[in-house]
Amino acid sequence: MNVSLADPETLTQQQSESKPEFPLDMWYVAALSKEVNDKPLGRILLNQSVVLFRTPDGQVAALENRCCHRDLPLSYGTVEESGIRCGYHGLLFDGEGKCLEVPGQDRVPRKAFVSAYSVKEQDSLIWIWFGSEENSEPSCEPPRYEVHTDERYVFDGGVFYYEAPYQLIHDNLLDLSHLGYVHLRTIGGNAKVHMGADMKVEGEGDTVRVVRHMRNSTPPPTYTMAYPFEDKVDRWQEIEFHPSHLRIWTGAVNVNTESLDDPDRGGFHMRGLHAITPETAESSHYFWTVASNPETNKDEINKIVTEQSAMTFEEDKVVIEAQYQNMKRFADRPMIDIHVDVGPNRARRIIKRLCAG
């Protein structure tokens, strides 16, 4: 858990400036596919109130979460064959935001519509485009995440709501040295080994990559529950930051058996997707999945890994929310950087540059 980076005064200043609070002209995760079913799902994303639902052919649609009649959230309504019906006076909207029906009158007012967002579902994720005025329509395809369709892996995931800025979560994920202190019940291990790990940080464009190796380590509880390690292990952590999400590949092999630089190494693997979508400047949605490669009992081990991961992220949530409250309380106190802050600092510079335009 990194506590030395964010500046609450800067956060407050950003809110008062005309520049966007968050990077635009990119895709963000709006939901996991399994969240959107036969009921509307309302969510605030980048300060925008959005309702997600499925059209009759199973496609996902996203509208501003308001009925143009009296502003009641459409997420209070129902999904029907033709679209989504407001739960107040029954106005019916299609997946593009056009009002199709006003109960009790034959004519639909010309101005009866709501804004629609571009969305795309792929790899069990629902992506939404948030563009600037110059790029209101998507200029690229959403990122692919082939791990979810890779037959070598099984996966599951969930969503956490954080009362904290999204960049604090980025900091936490780019600095895994905290595992030995915060996550002893799951993916932790010896704290000194984590803090002293061999670390390499690289950056290119809008991406930061952090690679950490911890050789001759004691495997943590989650690993021993999921894989038959013999004794000590060589662990790796490979973190890839993108402004809208992070990909984290962690795992271990029996000590001195394989190179941690071999992309086809064996052992136990956990591939995590961490999509942090801001709700506001002070709150965030954390969409996560974790994929593992069990040798046997795939369903059972997938359940264990998912439960252990959820426990881990719940521990992070408690710490990060407490951290943010303390940052506001001690906003006038200076903070320092240490050696594990290289990756998080680079990511923050990227976000700052993208927001500046």
mmCIF file of C-alpha atoms in Angstrom:
data_model
loop_
_atom_site.group_PDB
_atom_site.id
_atom_site.type_symbol
_atom_site.label_atom_id
_atom_site.label_comp_id
_atom_site.label_asym_id
_atom_site.label_seq_id
_atom_site.Cartn_x
_atom_site.Cartn_y
_atom_site.Cartn_z
ATOM 1 C CA MET A 1 0.000 0.000 0.000
ATOM 2 C CA ASN A 2 1.634 3.229 -1.175
ATOM 3 C CA VAL A 3 0.825 6.320 0.874
ATOM 4 C CA SER A 4 3.272 8.824 -0.510
ATOM 5 C CA LEU A 5 1.961 9.994 -3.842
ATOM 6 C CA ALA A 6 -1.399 11.757 -4.128
ATOM 7 C CA ASP A 7 -1.839 15.400 -3.197
ATOM 8 C CA PRO A 8 -5.364 16.321 -2.018
ATOM 9 C CA GLU A 9 -4.739 19.984 -2.803
ATOM 10 C CA THR A 10 -4.013 19.018 -6.392
ATOM 11 C CA LEU A 11 -7.230 16.999 -6.523
ATOM 12 C CA THR A 12 -9.213 20.000 -5.308
ATOM 13 C CA GLN A 13 -7.482 22.293 -7.782
ATOM 14 C CA GLN A 14 -8.278 19.930 -10.663
ATOM 15 C CA GLN A 15 -11.962 20.051 -9.804
ATOM 16 C CA SER A 16 -11.997 23.845 -10.117
ATOM 17 C CA GLU A 17 -10.174 24.015 -13.445
ATOM 18 C CA SER A 18 -11.794 23.782 -16.867
ATOM 19 C CA LYS A 19 -9.613 20.852 -17.911
ATOM 20 C CA PRO A 20 -11.272 17.422 -17.707
ATOM 21 C CA GLU A 21 -10.922 15.629 -14.404
ATOM 22 C CA PHE A 22 -10.327 12.332 -16.182
ATOM 23 C CA PRO A 23 -8.680 11.317 -19.471
ATOM 24 C CA LEU A 24 -11.197 11.319 -22.317
ATOM 25 C CA ASP A 25 -11.234 9.880 -25.830
ATOM 26 C CA MET A 26 -10.868 6.332 -24.569
ATOM 27 C CA TRP A 27 -12.860 3.263 -23.566
ATOM 28 C CA TYR A 28 -13.605 2.521 -19.919
ATOM 29 C CA VAL A 29 -15.179 -0.592 -18.423
ATOM 30 C CA ALA A 30 -18.804 0.133 -17.505
ATOM 31 C CA ALA A 31 -19.737 -3.329 -16.230
ATOM 32 C CA LEU A 32 -18.908 -7.004 -16.314
ATOM 33 C CA SER A 33 -21.038 -8.837 -18.861
ATOM 34 C CA LYS A 34 -22.653 -10.927 -16.160
ATOM 35 C CA GLU A 35 -23.986 -7.788 -14.444
ATOM 36 C CA VAL A 36 -26.247 -6.736 -17.321
ATOM 37 C CA ASN A 37 -29.278 -9.006 -17.673
ATOM 38 C CA ASP A 38 -33.045 -8.486 -17.826
ATOM 39 C CA LYS A 39 -32.997 -5.541 -15.420
ATOM 40 C CA PRO A 40 -31.608 -2.032 -16.013
ATOM 41 C CA LEU A 41 -28.330 -1.219 -14.305
ATOM 42 C CA GLY A 42 -27.735 2.375 -13.233
ATOM 43 C CA ARG A 43 -24.214 3.607 -12.608
ATOM 44 C CA ILE A 44 -22.376 6.955 -12.432
ATOM 45 C CA LEU A 45 -19.263 6.872 -14.621
ATOM 46 C CA LEU A 46 -16.925 9.866 -15.021
ATOM 47 C CA ASN A 47 -19.614 12.053 -13.423
ATOM 48 C CA GLN A 48 -22.146 10.863 -16.030
ATOM 49 C CA SER A 49 -25.303 9.043 -14.900
ATOM 50 C CA VAL A 50 -25.721 6.032 -17.201
ATOM 51 C CA VAL A 51 -28.222 3.172 -17.451
ATOM 52 C CA LEU A 52 -27.174 -0.100 -19.086
ATOM 53 C CA PHE A 53 -29.593 -2.732 -20.419
ATOM 54 C CA ARG A 54 -29.876 -5.437 -23.061
ATOM 55 C CA THR A 55 -31.950 -5.063 -26.203
ATOM 56 C CA PRO A 56 -34.119 -7.986 -27.421
ATOM 57 C CA ASP A 57 -31.253 -9.389 -29.502
ATOM 58 C CA GLY A 58 -28.981 -9.494 -26.448
ATOM 59 C CA GLN A 59 -26.923 -6.422 -27.343
ATOM 60 C CA VAL A 60 -25.988 -3.971 -24.611
ATOM 61 C CA ALA A 61 -27.246 -0.385 -24.807
ATOM 62 C CA ALA A 62 -26.312 2.610 -22.652
ATOM 63 C CA LEU A 63 -28.391 5.772 -22.221
ATOM 64 C CA GLU A 64 -28.211 8.761 -19.938
ATOM 65 C CA ASN A 65 -30.082 7.657 -16.844
ATOM 66 C CA ARG A 66 -33.018 10.037 -17.060
ATOM 67 C CA CYS A 67 -36.453 10.166 -18.573
ATOM 68 C CA CYS A 68 -36.812 13.382 -20.572
ATOM 69 C CA HIS A 69 -40.288 13.903 -19.084
ATOM 70 C CA ARG A 70 -39.562 14.394 -15.376
ATOM 71 C CA ASP A 71 -35.948 13.243 -14.993
ATOM 72 C CA LEU A 72 -36.787 10.031 -13.136
ATOM 73 C CA PRO A 73 -33.848 7.595 -13.467
ATOM 74 C CA LEU A 74 -34.556 5.023 -16.164
ATOM 75 C CA SER A 75 -32.838 2.474 -13.964
ATOM 76 C CA TYR A 76 -36.056 2.572 -11.897
ATOM 77 C CA GLY A 77 -37.950 1.291 -14.935
ATOM 78 C CA THR A 78 -38.225 -2.017 -16.753
ATOM 79 C CA VAL A 79 -36.661 -3.574 -19.823
ATOM 80 C CA GLU A 80 -39.154 -4.620 -22.478
ATOM 81 C CA GLU A 81 -38.976 -6.116 -25.928
ATOM 82 C CA SER A 82 -38.720 -2.718 -27.605
ATOM 83 C CA GLY A 83 -36.436 -0.990 -25.116
ATOM 84 C CA ILE A 84 -36.527 0.479 -21.619
ATOM 85 C CA ARG A 85 -39.702 1.901 -20.086
ATOM 86 C CA CYS A 86 -39.674 4.659 -17.491
ATOM 87 C CA GLY A 87 -41.181 3.623 -14.167
ATOM 88 C CA TYR A 88 -42.964 6.970 -13.659
ATOM 89 C CA HIS A 89 -45.284 7.698 -16.616
ATOM 90 C CA GLY A 90 -44.235 4.820 -18.843
ATOM 91 C CA LEU A 91 -42.361 6.539 -21.669
ATOM 92 C CA LEU A 92 -40.599 3.896 -23.765
ATOM 93 C CA PHE A 93 -37.081 4.456 -25.196
ATOM 94 C CA ASP A 94 -35.150 2.308 -27.643
ATOM 95 C CA GLY A 95 -31.452 1.458 -27.414
ATOM 96 C CA GLU A 96 -30.488 4.650 -29.252
ATOM 97 C CA GLY A 97 -32.413 6.917 -26.853
ATOM 98 C CA LYS A 98 -35.400 7.658 -29.086
ATOM 99 C CA CYS A 99 -38.792 7.789 -27.386
ATOM 100 C CA LEU A 100 -41.107 5.266 -29.048
ATOM 101 C CA GLU A 101 -44.241 5.667 -26.971
ATOM 102 C CA VAL A 102 -45.931 8.043 -24.555
ATOM 103 C CA PRO A 103 -48.838 6.225 -22.854
ATOM 104 C CA GLY A 104 -52.143 8.073 -23.148
ATOM 105 C CA GLN A 105 -51.338 10.048 -26.309
ATOM 106 C CA ASP A 106 -50.821 9.169 -29.932
ATOM 107 C CA ARG A 107 -48.092 11.676 -30.775
ATOM 108 C CA VAL A 108 -44.559 11.374 -29.457
ATOM 109 C CA PRO A 109 -43.027 14.838 -28.973
ATOM 110 C CA ARG A 110 -40.212 15.583 -31.398
ATOM 111 C CA LYS A 111 -37.837 16.432 -28.548
ATOM 112 C CA ALA A 112 -38.600 13.256 -26.621
ATOM 113 C CA PHE A 113 -35.249 11.525 -26.572
ATOM 114 C CA VAL A 114 -32.252 10.976 -24.300
ATOM 115 C CA SER A 115 -28.563 10.786 -25.124
ATOM 116 C CA ALA A 116 -27.013 7.426 -25.971
ATOM 117 C CA TYR A 117 -23.458 6.237 -25.356
ATOM 118 C CA SER A 118 -21.291 4.037 -27.542
ATOM 119 C CA VAL A 119 -20.783 0.662 -25.882
ATOM 120 C CA LYS A 120 -19.210 -2.604 -26.939
ATOM 121 C CA GLU A 121 -19.240 -5.993 -25.258
ATOM 122 C CA GLN A 122 -16.266 -8.279 -25.745
ATOM 123 C CA ASP A 123 -14.258 -10.750 -23.664
ATOM 124 C CA SER A 124 -16.975 -10.767 -20.951
ATOM 125 C CA LEU A 125 -16.548 -7.018 -20.432
ATOM 126 C CA ILE A 126 -18.759 -4.060 -21.349
ATOM 127 C CA TRP A 127 -16.788 -1.034 -22.501
ATOM 128 C CA ILE A 128 -18.182 2.498 -22.822
ATOM 129 C CA TRP A 129 -16.671 5.359 -24.803
ATOM 130 C CA PHE A 130 -16.176 8.699 -23.101
ATOM 131 C CA GLY A 131 -15.054 11.178 -25.714
ATOM 132 C CA SER A 132 -14.286 14.852 -25.834
ATOM 133 C CA GLU A 133 -16.365 17.218 -27.933
ATOM 134 C CA GLU A 134 -13.917 16.656 -30.771
ATOM 135 C CA ASN A 135 -14.136 12.855 -30.500
ATOM 136 C CA SER A 136 -17.661 12.099 -29.344
ATOM 137 C CA GLU A 137 -17.636 8.950 -31.498
ATOM 138 C CA PRO A 138 -15.102 6.144 -30.868
ATOM 139 C CA SER A 139 -11.852 6.569 -32.731
ATOM 140 C CA CYS A 140 -10.614 3.049 -31.944
ATOM 141 C CA GLU A 141 -11.793 -0.357 -30.773
ATOM 142 C CA PRO A 142 -11.857 -1.299 -27.071
ATOM 143 C CA PRO A 143 -8.824 -3.170 -25.741
ATOM 144 C CA ARG A 144 -8.953 -6.928 -26.155
ATOM 145 C CA TYR A 145 -8.454 -9.205 -23.169
ATOM 146 C CA GLU A 146 -7.855 -12.640 -24.650
ATOM 147 C CA VAL A 147 -7.226 -14.263 -21.256
ATOM 148 C CA HIS A 148 -11.001 -14.571 -20.830
ATOM 149 C CA THR A 149 -11.237 -16.758 -23.933
ATOM 150 C CA ASP A 150 -7.992 -18.697 -23.398
ATOM 151 C CA GLU A 151 -8.801 -22.364 -22.779
ATOM 152 C CA ARG A 152 -5.783 -22.692 -20.492
ATOM 153 C CA TYR A 153 -7.477 -20.492 -17.894
ATOM 154 C CA VAL A 154 -10.627 -20.366 -15.811
ATOM 155 C CA PHE A 155 -11.782 -17.048 -14.375
ATOM 156 C CA ASP A 156 -14.363 -15.102 -12.436
ATOM 157 C CA GLY A 157 -14.591 -11.635 -10.966
ATOM 158 C CA GLY A 158 -16.632 -8.924 -9.337
ATOM 159 C CA VAL A 159 -17.015 -5.202 -8.626
ATOM 160 C CA PHE A 160 -16.017 -3.045 -5.670
ATOM 161 C CA TYR A 161 -17.149 0.494 -4.958
ATOM 162 C CA TYR A 162 -14.474 2.752 -3.458
ATOM 163 C CA GLU A 163 -14.972 6.043 -1.663
ATOM 164 C CA ALA A 164 -11.566 7.160 -2.872
ATOM 165 C CA PRO A 165 -10.016 8.633 -6.062
ATOM 166 C CA TYR A 166 -9.210 6.136 -8.771
ATOM 167 C CA GLN A 167 -5.514 7.048 -8.935
ATOM 168 C CA LEU A 168 -5.000 5.834 -5.365
ATOM 169 C CA ILE A 169 -6.092 2.409 -6.608
ATOM 170 C CA HIS A 170 -3.624 2.696 -9.500
ATOM 171 C CA ASP A 171 -0.885 3.468 -6.951
ATOM 172 C CA ASN A 172 -1.783 0.397 -4.940
ATOM 173 C CA LEU A 173 -1.749 -1.956 -7.924
ATOM 174 C CA LEU A 174 1.522 -0.612 -9.316
ATOM 175 C CA ASP A 175 3.274 -1.084 -5.975
ATOM 176 C CA LEU A 176 2.844 -4.697 -4.861
ATOM 177 C CA SER A 177 5.499 -4.373 -2.154
ATOM 178 C CA HIS A 178 2.610 -3.945 0.302
ATOM 179 C CA LEU A 179 1.495 -7.582 -0.104
ATOM 180 C CA GLY A 180 3.700 -8.827 2.726
ATOM 181 C CA TYR A 181 2.088 -6.392 5.146
ATOM 182 C CA VAL A 182 -1.574 -6.240 4.082
ATOM 183 C CA HIS A 183 -2.401 -9.634 2.533
ATOM 184 C CA LEU A 184 -0.867 -12.249 4.809
ATOM 185 C CA ARG A 185 -4.001 -14.438 4.653
ATOM 186 C CA THR A 186 -3.978 -14.708 0.855
ATOM 187 C CA ILE A 187 -1.238 -13.614 -1.585
ATOM 188 C CA GLY A 188 1.205 -12.058 0.885
ATOM 189 C CA GLY A 189 4.438 -13.614 2.041
ATOM 190 C CA ASN A 190 7.586 -12.381 3.702
ATOM 191 C CA ALA A 191 7.443 -8.577 3.880
ATOM 192 C CA LYS A 192 11.222 -8.117 3.549
ATOM 193 C CA VAL A 193 11.273 -10.298 0.440
ATOM 194 C CA HIS A 194 8.544 -8.145 -1.130
ATOM 195 C CA MET A 195 10.237 -4.861 -0.266
ATOM 196 C CA GLY A 196 13.589 -6.123 -1.528
ATOM 197 C CA ALA A 197 12.345 -7.711 -4.749
ATOM 198 C CA ASP A 198 14.323 -7.256 -7.943
ATOM 199 C CA MET A 199 12.342 -4.566 -9.765
ATOM 200 C CA LYS A 200 12.420 -3.126 -13.277
ATOM 201 C CA VAL A 201 10.199 -0.255 -14.444
ATOM 202 C CA GLU A 202 9.682 0.580 -18.119
ATOM 203 C CA GLY A 203 7.443 3.041 -19.906
ATOM 204 C CA GLU A 204 6.334 3.697 -23.457
ATOM 205 C CA GLY A 205 3.596 6.064 -24.608
ATOM 206 C CA ASP A 206 0.656 5.775 -22.217
ATOM 207 C CA THR A 207 1.846 2.493 -20.709
ATOM 208 C CA VAL A 208 3.949 1.661 -17.631
ATOM 209 C CA ARG A 209 5.332 -1.822 -17.000
ATOM 210 C CA VAL A 210 6.661 -2.973 -13.624
ATOM 211 C CA VAL A 211 8.373 -6.366 -13.297
ATOM 212 C CA ARG A 212 9.286 -7.788 -9.883
ATOM 213 C CA HIS A 213 11.034 -11.086 -9.109
ATOM 214 C CA MET A 214 11.139 -12.708 -5.662
ATOM 215 C CA ARG A 215 13.292 -15.776 -5.728
ATOM 216 C CA ASN A 216 13.465 -18.489 -3.072
ATOM 217 C CA SER A 217 10.209 -17.367 -1.447
ATOM 218 C CA THR A 218 7.710 -19.193 0.715
ATOM 219 C CA PRO A 219 4.521 -19.584 -1.337
ATOM 220 C CA PRO A 220 1.572 -17.653 0.166
ATOM 221 C CA PRO A 221 -1.714 -19.316 1.249
ATOM 222 C CA THR A 222 -3.611 -18.746 -2.015
ATOM 223 C CA TYR A 223 -0.814 -20.380 -4.017
ATOM 224 C CA THR A 224 -0.561 -23.462 -1.802
ATOM 225 C CA MET A 225 -4.338 -23.934 -1.883
ATOM 226 C CA ALA A 226 -4.353 -23.875 -5.668
ATOM 227 C CA TYR A 227 -1.135 -25.642 -6.699
ATOM 228 C CA PRO A 228 1.046 -28.532 -5.429
ATOM 229 C CA PHE A 229 4.304 -26.668 -4.829
ATOM 230 C CA GLU A 230 7.129 -28.752 -3.370
ATOM 231 C CA ASP A 231 8.626 -26.156 -1.006
ATOM 232 C CA LYS A 232 10.172 -22.765 -1.805
ATOM 233 C CA VAL A 233 9.246 -20.976 -5.025
ATOM 234 C CA ASP A 234 10.454 -18.285 -7.399
ATOM 235 C CA ARG A 235 7.687 -15.678 -7.709
ATOM 236 C CA TRP A 236 7.036 -13.052 -10.363
ATOM 237 C CA GLN A 237 4.803 -10.001 -10.615
ATOM 238 C CA GLU A 238 4.343 -8.318 -13.989
ATOM 239 C CA ILE A 239 2.139 -5.215 -13.929
ATOM 240 C CA GLU A 240 1.047 -3.386 -17.060
ATOM 241 C CA PHE A 241 -0.632 -0.017 -16.564
ATOM 242 C CA HIS A 242 -3.006 1.579 -19.068
ATOM 243 C CA PRO A 243 -5.027 4.698 -18.193
ATOM 244 C CA SER A 244 -8.323 2.789 -18.072
ATOM 245 C CA HIS A 245 -7.132 -0.561 -16.722
ATOM 246 C CA LEU A 246 -4.213 -2.631 -15.464
ATOM 247 C CA ARG A 247 -3.189 -6.179 -16.338
ATOM 248 C CA ILE A 248 -1.315 -8.039 -13.626
ATOM 249 C CA TRP A 249 0.333 -11.401 -14.235
ATOM 250 C CA THR A 250 1.589 -13.057 -11.067
ATOM 251 C CA GLY A 251 2.616 -16.568 -10.178
ATOM 252 C CA ALA A 252 5.386 -18.915 -9.122
ATOM 253 C CA VAL A 253 7.407 -21.956 -10.088
ATOM 254 C CA ASN A 254 9.271 -24.355 -7.823
ATOM 255 C CA VAL A 255 12.552 -22.739 -6.818
ATOM 256 C CA ASN A 256 15.415 -23.001 -9.326
ATOM 257 C CA THR A 257 13.377 -24.955 -11.884
ATOM 258 C CA GLU A 258 12.529 -22.410 -14.597
ATOM 259 C CA SER A 259 13.550 -18.966 -15.762
ATOM 260 C CA LEU A 260 11.228 -16.175 -14.688
ATOM 261 C CA ASP A 261 12.003 -14.497 -18.011
ATOM 262 C CA ASP A 262 10.586 -17.410 -20.020
ATOM 263 C CA PRO A 263 7.166 -16.312 -21.380
ATOM 264 C CA ASP A 264 6.098 -19.976 -21.543
ATOM 265 C CA ARG A 265 7.135 -20.889 -17.999
ATOM 266 C CA GLY A 266 4.981 -23.330 -16.090
ATOM 267 C CA GLY A 267 3.915 -23.308 -12.473
ATOM 268 C CA PHE A 268 0.914 -21.499 -11.039
ATOM 269 C CA HIS A 269 -0.394 -18.422 -12.825
ATOM 270 C CA MET A 270 -2.863 -15.708 -11.839
ATOM 271 C CA ARG A 271 -3.801 -13.183 -14.515
ATOM 272 C CA GLY A 272 -5.772 -10.272 -13.157
ATOM 273 C CA LEU A 273 -7.673 -7.549 -14.969
ATOM 274 C CA HIS A 274 -8.183 -4.416 -12.880
ATOM 275 C CA ALA A 275 -10.357 -1.802 -14.589
ATOM 276 C CA ILE A 276 -10.664 1.288 -12.419
ATOM 277 C CA THR A 277 -13.409 3.580 -13.728
ATOM 278 C CA PRO A 278 -13.903 6.865 -11.869
ATOM 279 C CA GLU A 279 -17.369 7.628 -10.571
ATOM 280 C CA THR A 280 -16.407 11.122 -9.396
ATOM 281 C CA ALA A 281 -13.149 12.780 -8.361
ATOM 282 C CA GLU A 282 -13.542 11.106 -4.964
ATOM 283 C CA SER A 283 -15.164 7.747 -5.756
ATOM 284 C CA SER A 284 -14.473 4.822 -8.074
ATOM 285 C CA HIS A 285 -15.774 1.580 -9.538
ATOM 286 C CA TYR A 286 -13.264 -1.265 -9.418
ATOM 287 C CA PHE A 287 -14.052 -4.016 -11.938
ATOM 288 C CA TRP A 288 -11.831 -7.044 -11.520
ATOM 289 C CA THR A 289 -11.387 -10.554 -12.815
ATOM 290 C CA VAL A 290 -8.767 -13.165 -11.993
ATOM 291 C CA ALA A 291 -7.851 -16.129 -14.181
ATOM 292 C CA SER A 292 -5.797 -19.108 -13.032
ATOM 293 C CA ASN A 293 -4.462 -22.310 -14.603
ATOM 294 C CA PRO A 294 -5.369 -25.230 -12.305
ATOM 295 C CA GLU A 295 -3.945 -28.622 -13.258
ATOM 296 C CA THR A 296 -6.946 -30.444 -11.762
ATOM 297 C CA ASN A 297 -10.262 -29.616 -10.051
ATOM 298 C CA LYS A 298 -10.659 -26.504 -12.172
ATOM 299 C CA ASP A 299 -14.051 -25.413 -10.838
ATOM 300 C CA GLU A 300 -13.049 -25.906 -7.221
ATOM 301 C CA ILE A 301 -9.748 -24.071 -7.577
ATOM 302 C CA ASN A 302 -11.373 -21.272 -9.600
ATOM 303 C CA LYS A 303 -13.774 -20.754 -6.707
ATOM 304 C CA ILE A 304 -10.911 -20.699 -4.180
ATOM 305 C CA VAL A 305 -8.837 -18.235 -6.220
ATOM 306 C CA THR A 306 -11.851 -15.971 -6.771
ATOM 307 C CA GLU A 307 -12.776 -15.962 -3.076
ATOM 308 C CA GLN A 308 -9.171 -15.353 -2.031
ATOM 309 C CA SER A 309 -8.863 -12.521 -4.544
ATOM 310 C CA ALA A 310 -12.068 -10.884 -3.316
ATOM 311 C CA MET A 311 -10.719 -11.085 0.241
ATOM 312 C CA THR A 312 -7.491 -9.464 -0.925
ATOM 313 C CA PHE A 313 -9.251 -6.598 -2.686
ATOM 314 C CA GLU A 314 -11.523 -6.033 0.303
ATOM 315 C CA GLU A 315 -8.397 -5.565 2.429
ATOM 316 C CA ASP A 316 -7.083 -3.047 -0.107
ATOM 317 C CA LYS A 317 -10.387 -1.182 -0.078
ATOM 318 C CA VAL A 318 -10.305 -0.730 3.703
ATOM 319 C CA VAL A 319 -6.740 0.604 3.586
ATOM 320 C CA ILE A 320 -7.194 2.888 0.574
ATOM 321 C CA GLU A 321 -10.392 4.474 1.875
ATOM 322 C CA ALA A 322 -8.737 5.090 5.250
ATOM 323 C CA GLN A 323 -5.698 6.478 3.442
ATOM 324 C CA TYR A 324 -7.833 8.965 1.513
ATOM 325 C CA GLN A 325 -9.613 10.189 4.626
ATOM 326 C CA ASN A 326 -6.240 10.742 6.275
ATOM 327 C CA MET A 327 -4.882 12.516 3.220
ATOM 328 C CA LYS A 328 -7.731 15.028 3.480
ATOM 329 C CA ARG A 329 -7.217 15.349 7.220
ATOM 330 C CA PHE A 330 -3.492 16.044 6.829
ATOM 331 C CA ALA A 331 -3.692 17.889 3.516
ATOM 332 C CA ASP A 332 -1.122 20.469 4.618
ATOM 333 C CA ARG A 333 1.543 17.901 5.489
ATOM 334 C CA PRO A 334 4.246 16.965 2.957
ATOM 335 C CA MET A 335 4.659 13.380 1.755
ATOM 336 C CA ILE A 336 7.796 11.637 0.532
ATOM 337 C CA ASP A 337 8.580 9.075 -2.147
ATOM 338 C CA ILE A 338 10.535 5.847 -1.647
ATOM 339 C CA HIS A 339 12.027 3.360 -4.103
ATOM 340 C CA VAL A 340 8.769 1.478 -4.787
ATOM 341 C CA ASP A 341 7.052 4.641 -6.073
ATOM 342 C CA VAL A 342 8.706 4.723 -9.507
ATOM 343 C CA GLY A 343 5.856 2.948 -11.314
ATOM 344 C CA PRO A 344 2.984 4.836 -9.623
ATOM 345 C CA ASN A 345 4.701 8.178 -10.230
ATOM 346 C CA ARG A 346 5.068 7.450 -13.943
ATOM 347 C CA ALA A 347 1.396 6.489 -14.174
ATOM 348 C CA ARG A 348 0.366 9.734 -12.484
ATOM 349 C CA ARG A 349 2.391 11.757 -14.966
ATOM 350 C CA ILE A 350 0.594 9.990 -17.823
ATOM 351 C CA ILE A 351 -2.835 10.780 -16.354
ATOM 352 C CA LYS A 352 -1.830 14.407 -15.795
ATOM 353 C CA ARG A 353 -0.628 14.734 -19.384
ATOM 354 C CA LEU A 354 -3.795 13.169 -20.824
ATOM 355 C CA CYS A 355 -6.025 15.434 -18.755
ATOM 356 C CA ALA A 356 -4.049 18.485 -19.875
ATOM 357 C CA GLY A 357 -4.783 17.624 -23.485
#
